[in-house]
XYZ file of C-alpha atoms in Angstrom:
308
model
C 120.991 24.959 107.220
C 117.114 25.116 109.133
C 114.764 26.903 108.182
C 113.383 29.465 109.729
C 110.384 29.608 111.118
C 108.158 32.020 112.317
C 106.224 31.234 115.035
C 103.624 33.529 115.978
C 103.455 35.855 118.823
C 101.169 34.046 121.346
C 102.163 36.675 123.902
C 100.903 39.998 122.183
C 98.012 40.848 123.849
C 93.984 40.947 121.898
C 92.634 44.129 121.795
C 88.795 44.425 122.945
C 86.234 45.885 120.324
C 86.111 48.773 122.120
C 89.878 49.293 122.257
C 90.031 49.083 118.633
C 87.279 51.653 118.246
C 89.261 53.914 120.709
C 92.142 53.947 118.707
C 90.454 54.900 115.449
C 89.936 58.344 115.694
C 88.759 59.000 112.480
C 85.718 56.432 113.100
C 84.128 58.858 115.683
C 81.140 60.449 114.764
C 81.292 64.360 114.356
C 79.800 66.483 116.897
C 77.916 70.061 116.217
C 80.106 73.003 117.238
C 79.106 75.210 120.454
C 79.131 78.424 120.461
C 78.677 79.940 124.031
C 76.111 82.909 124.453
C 73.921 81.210 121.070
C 71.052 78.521 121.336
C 71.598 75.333 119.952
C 68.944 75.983 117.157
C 71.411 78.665 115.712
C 74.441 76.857 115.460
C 73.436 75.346 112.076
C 73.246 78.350 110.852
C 76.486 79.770 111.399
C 77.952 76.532 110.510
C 76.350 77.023 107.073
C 79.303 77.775 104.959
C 77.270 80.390 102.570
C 76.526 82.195 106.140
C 79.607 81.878 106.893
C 80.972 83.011 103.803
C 78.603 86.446 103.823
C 80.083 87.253 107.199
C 83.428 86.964 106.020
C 82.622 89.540 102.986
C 80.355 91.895 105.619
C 83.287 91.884 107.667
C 86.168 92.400 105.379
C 83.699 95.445 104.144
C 83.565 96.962 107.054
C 87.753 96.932 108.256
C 88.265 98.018 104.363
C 86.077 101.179 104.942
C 87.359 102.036 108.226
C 90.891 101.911 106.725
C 89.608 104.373 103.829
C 88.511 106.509 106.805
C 91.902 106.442 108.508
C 93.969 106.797 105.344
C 91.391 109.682 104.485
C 92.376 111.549 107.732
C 95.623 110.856 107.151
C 96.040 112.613 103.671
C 93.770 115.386 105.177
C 96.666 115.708 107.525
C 99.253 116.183 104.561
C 97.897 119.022 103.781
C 99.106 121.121 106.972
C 102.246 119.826 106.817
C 102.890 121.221 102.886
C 105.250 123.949 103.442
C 108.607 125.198 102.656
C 111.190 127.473 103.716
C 109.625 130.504 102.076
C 106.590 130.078 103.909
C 107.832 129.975 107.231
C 109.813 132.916 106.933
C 106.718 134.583 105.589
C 104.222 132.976 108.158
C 106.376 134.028 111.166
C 106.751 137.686 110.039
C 102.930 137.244 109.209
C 101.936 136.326 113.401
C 104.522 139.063 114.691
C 103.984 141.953 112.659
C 99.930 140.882 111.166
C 99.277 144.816 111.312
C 101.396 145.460 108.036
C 99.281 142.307 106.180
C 96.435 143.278 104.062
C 94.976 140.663 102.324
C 93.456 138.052 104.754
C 91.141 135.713 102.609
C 92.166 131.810 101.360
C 92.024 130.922 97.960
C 91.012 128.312 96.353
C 91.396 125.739 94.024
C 89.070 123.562 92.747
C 87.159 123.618 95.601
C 90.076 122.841 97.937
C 92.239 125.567 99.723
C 95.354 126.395 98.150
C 98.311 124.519 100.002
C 100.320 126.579 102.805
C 103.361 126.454 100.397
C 101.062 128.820 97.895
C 99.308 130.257 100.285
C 100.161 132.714 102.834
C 96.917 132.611 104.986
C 96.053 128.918 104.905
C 96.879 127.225 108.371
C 99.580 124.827 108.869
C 100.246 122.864 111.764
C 104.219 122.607 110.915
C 104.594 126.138 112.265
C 102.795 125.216 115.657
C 104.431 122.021 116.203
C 108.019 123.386 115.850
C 107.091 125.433 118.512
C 105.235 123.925 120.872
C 108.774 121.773 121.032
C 111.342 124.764 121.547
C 108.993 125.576 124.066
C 109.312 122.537 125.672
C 113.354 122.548 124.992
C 113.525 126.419 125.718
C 111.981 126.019 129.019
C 114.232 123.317 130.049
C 117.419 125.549 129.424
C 115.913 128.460 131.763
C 115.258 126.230 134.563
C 118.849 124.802 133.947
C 120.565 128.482 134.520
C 118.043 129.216 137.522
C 119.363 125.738 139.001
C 115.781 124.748 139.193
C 115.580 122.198 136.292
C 114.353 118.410 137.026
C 113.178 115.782 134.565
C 109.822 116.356 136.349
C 109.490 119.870 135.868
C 109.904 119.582 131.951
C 107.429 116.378 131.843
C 105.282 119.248 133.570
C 105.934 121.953 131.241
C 105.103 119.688 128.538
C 101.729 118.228 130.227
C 100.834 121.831 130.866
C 101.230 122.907 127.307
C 99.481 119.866 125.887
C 96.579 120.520 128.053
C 96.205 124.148 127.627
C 95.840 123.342 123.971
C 93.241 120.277 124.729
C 90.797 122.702 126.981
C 90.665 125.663 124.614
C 90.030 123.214 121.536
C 87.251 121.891 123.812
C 85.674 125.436 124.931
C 86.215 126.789 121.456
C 84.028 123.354 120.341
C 81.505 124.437 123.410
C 80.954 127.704 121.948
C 80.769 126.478 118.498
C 77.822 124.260 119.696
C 76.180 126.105 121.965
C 75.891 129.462 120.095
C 74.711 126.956 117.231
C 77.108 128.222 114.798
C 77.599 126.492 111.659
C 80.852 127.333 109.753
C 84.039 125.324 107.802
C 86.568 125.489 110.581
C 88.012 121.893 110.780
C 89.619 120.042 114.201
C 93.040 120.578 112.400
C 92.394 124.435 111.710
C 91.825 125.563 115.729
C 94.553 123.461 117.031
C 96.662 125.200 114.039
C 95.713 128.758 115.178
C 95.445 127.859 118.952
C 99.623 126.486 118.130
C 101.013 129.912 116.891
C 100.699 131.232 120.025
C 104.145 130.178 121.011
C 105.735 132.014 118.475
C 104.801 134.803 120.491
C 106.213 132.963 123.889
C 109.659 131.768 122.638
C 109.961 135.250 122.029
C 108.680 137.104 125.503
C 111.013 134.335 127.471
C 114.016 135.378 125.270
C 113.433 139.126 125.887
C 113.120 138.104 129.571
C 116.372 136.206 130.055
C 117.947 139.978 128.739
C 115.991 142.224 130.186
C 114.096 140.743 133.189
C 110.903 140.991 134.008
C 110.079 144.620 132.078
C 111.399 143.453 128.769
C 109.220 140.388 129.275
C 106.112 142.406 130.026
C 106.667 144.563 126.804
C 107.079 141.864 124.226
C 104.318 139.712 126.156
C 101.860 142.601 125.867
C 102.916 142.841 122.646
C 103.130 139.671 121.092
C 99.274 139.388 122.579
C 98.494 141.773 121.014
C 99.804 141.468 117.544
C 98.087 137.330 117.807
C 95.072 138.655 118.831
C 94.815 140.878 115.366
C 95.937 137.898 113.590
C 92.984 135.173 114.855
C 90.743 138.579 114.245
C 91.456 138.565 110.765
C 92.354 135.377 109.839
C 89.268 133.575 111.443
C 87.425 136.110 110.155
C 87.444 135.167 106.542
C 86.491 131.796 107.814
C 83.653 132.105 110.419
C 81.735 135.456 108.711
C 82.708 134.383 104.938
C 78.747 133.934 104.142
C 77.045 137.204 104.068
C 73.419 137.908 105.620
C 70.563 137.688 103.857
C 68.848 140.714 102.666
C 65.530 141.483 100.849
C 64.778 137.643 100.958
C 67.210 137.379 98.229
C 69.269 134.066 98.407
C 72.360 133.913 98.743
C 75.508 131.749 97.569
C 78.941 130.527 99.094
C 82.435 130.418 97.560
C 81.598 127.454 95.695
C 78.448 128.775 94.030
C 76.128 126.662 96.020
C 72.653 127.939 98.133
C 73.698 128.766 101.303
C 71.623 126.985 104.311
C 69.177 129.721 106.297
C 71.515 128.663 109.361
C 74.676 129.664 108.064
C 73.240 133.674 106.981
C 72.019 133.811 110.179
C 73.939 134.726 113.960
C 76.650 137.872 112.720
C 76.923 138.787 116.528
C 77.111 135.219 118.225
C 79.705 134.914 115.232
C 81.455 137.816 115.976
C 81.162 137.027 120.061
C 83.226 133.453 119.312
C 86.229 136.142 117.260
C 86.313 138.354 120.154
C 86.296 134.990 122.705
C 89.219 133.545 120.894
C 91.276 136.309 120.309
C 91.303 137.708 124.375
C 92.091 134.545 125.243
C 95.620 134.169 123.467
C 97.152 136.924 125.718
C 95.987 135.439 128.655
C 97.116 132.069 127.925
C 100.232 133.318 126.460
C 101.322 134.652 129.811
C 99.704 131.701 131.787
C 102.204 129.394 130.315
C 105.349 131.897 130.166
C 105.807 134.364 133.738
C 107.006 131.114 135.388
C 110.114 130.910 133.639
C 110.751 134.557 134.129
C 113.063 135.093 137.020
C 113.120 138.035 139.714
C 115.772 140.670 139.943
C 115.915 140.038 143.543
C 117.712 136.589 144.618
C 115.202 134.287 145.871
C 116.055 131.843 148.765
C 117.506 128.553 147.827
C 114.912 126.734 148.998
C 112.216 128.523 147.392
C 114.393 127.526 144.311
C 114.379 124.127 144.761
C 110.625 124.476 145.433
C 108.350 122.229 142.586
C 106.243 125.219 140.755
C-alpha cells in the first residue's frame, strides 16, 4: 500500500488582483441612482427613505379616494336600477296614458328620493335600457321580413340610437349652461327621461307592421304626444320646484334650507328648457322610427338592397 499524495496543481492558472476584484461583486462600491428628467442634486432626496415613504402614503391616498369616487357613482347608479315588476307595469301605463296621472311630485326620504320600487315618479334607467335593446332587436326583425337586414345595418341602428341619446344629453347640458339655470337634475336623470322615448317607438313600429304607414302615423303622433305631457310634468316638479321670491321674503327648498338668489330667479328661461325638451321627443321619436316603416307600394329590388 502507497500513500497517497497530493501534489498540487501547478497548472491552475493565478488570478491577477484585478481579476479577483472582478469576480467579487459584492466588493464594488454602490453607485447613486439616476433618475432621468431630475438633477443630480435631487436624487438624494428621493432616495431618502422617509421621502420615499411620504410618497408612498400621498399616493396610496390619492388611488383610495378615487376608488371612493368610483364606488360612490357606482351605488348612485343602484338606485335607478331598484325596481320591480309592479313598477314597470305601472311606469309603462304611466308614459302611454300620463293624461289620466295626477300626482307628479317625488317624495322623499330623509333627504334622498324615494326608490323607483316606492315611487311611481322617480326615474329609472331599467325602463329605458330594456328598450333601447328591443329597439335594437325589433329593428333587426323588420329589416329581416323586408329582406333588407345586414349585420351592418343593425350595428347602424344601434350607433344611431346611441348617438341620438349622446347629442340631446349634450344640448339639454348646453341649455342648462347657457340659460344659467341652476336646478337638481342629475346626468343619470336626462338620459333616464331622454330613454322612455322608445316605449313610445316599439310601439308606432308594431302598429306599422299591421297597418302600414297610417297606423304608424297615428300611434307616432300619439305616442309624441302623450311623452311630451309626461317630460312636461314630470320635469316640472324638478326644474320649477323652488318658488320665486316675493316681497323680499326668503324662501326655503324641500329640505328646509335658504334657497340661493339664483335658483328663485329665471321662471321663463326655466320654462323655455320644458317646452325645448318636450318638442323634441316627437321629433326624435320619428327620426329614429319612419325608416323601418315600409311602403304599400313594392319598391324595386335594388332600392331594397340599397344601405339607408
Amino acid at each position: 500500500m502507497y500513500n497517497t499524495y497530493n501534489a498540487p496543481n501547478q497548472f491552475q492558472p493565478q488570478l491577477q488582483p484585478q481579476q479577483q476584484f472582478a469576480q467579487t461583486p459584492f466588493m464594488m462600491p454602490q453607485q447613486a441612482t439616476n433618475f432621468p428628467g431630475i438633477p443630480a442634486g435631487y436624487t438624494d432626496i428621493i432616495s431618502n427613505p422617509l421621502v420615499s415613504n411620504v410618497m408612498k402614503e400621498y399616493g396610496k391616498n390619492i388611488i383610495e379616494s378615487a376608488g371612493g369616487q368610483m364606488l360612490g357613482q357606482v351605488g348612485g347608479l343602484k338606485y335607478y336600477f331598484a325596481v320591480d315588476t309592479r313598477y314597470v307595469m305601472k311606469k309603462l301605463k304611466l308614459i302611454l296614458f300620463p293624461f289620466l296621472h295626477k300626482e307628479w311630485s317625488v317624495q322623499y326620504e330623509q333627504d334622498q328620493p324615494v326608490q323607483p320600487r316606492y315611487e311611481i315618479n322617480a326615474p329609472d334607467l331599467y325602463i329605458p335600457t330594456m328598450a333601447y335593446v328591443t329597439y335594437i332587436l325589433l329593428a333587426g326583425l323588420v329589416l329581416g321580413i323586408q329582406n333588407r337586414f345586414s349585420p351592418e345595418k343593425l350595428g347602424m341602428h344601434a350607433s344611431t340610437a346611441t348617438g341620438c341619446a349622446l347629442v340631446e344629453l349634450v344640448l339639454q347640458y348646453i341649455f342648462l349652461y347657457v340659460t344659467n339655470i341652476q336646478s337638481n337634475l342629475k346626468t343619470w336623470d336626462l338620459l333616464s327621461y331622454s330613454g322612455y322615448k322608445y316605449v313610445g317607438i316599439i310601439l308606432a313600429i308594431l302598429v306599422g307592421q299591421l297597418f302600414q304607414w297610417t297606423g304608424y302615423l297615428v300611434s307616432i303622433s300619439y305616442c309624441g304626444l302623450a311623452l311630451a305631457f309626461f317630460m312636461m310634468r314630470s320635469l316640472k316638479s324638478r326644474v320649477m320646484e323652488t318658488p320665486v321670491q316675493h316681497g323680499g321674503v326668503a324662501q326655503t327648498d324641500i329640505y328646509g334650507q335658504p334657497v340661493p338668489p339664483q335658483m328663485l330667479q329665471g321662471t321663463k328661461r326655466r320654462m323655455y328648457f320644458l317646452v325645448f325638451v318636450a318638442l323634441s321627443q316627437p321629433v326624435l321619436m320619428l327620426w329614429v322610427s319612419y325608416h323601418l316603416i315600409s311602403s304599400s307600394t313594392p319598391l324595386d329590388p335594388s332600392v331594397k338592397s340599397a344601405p339607408l
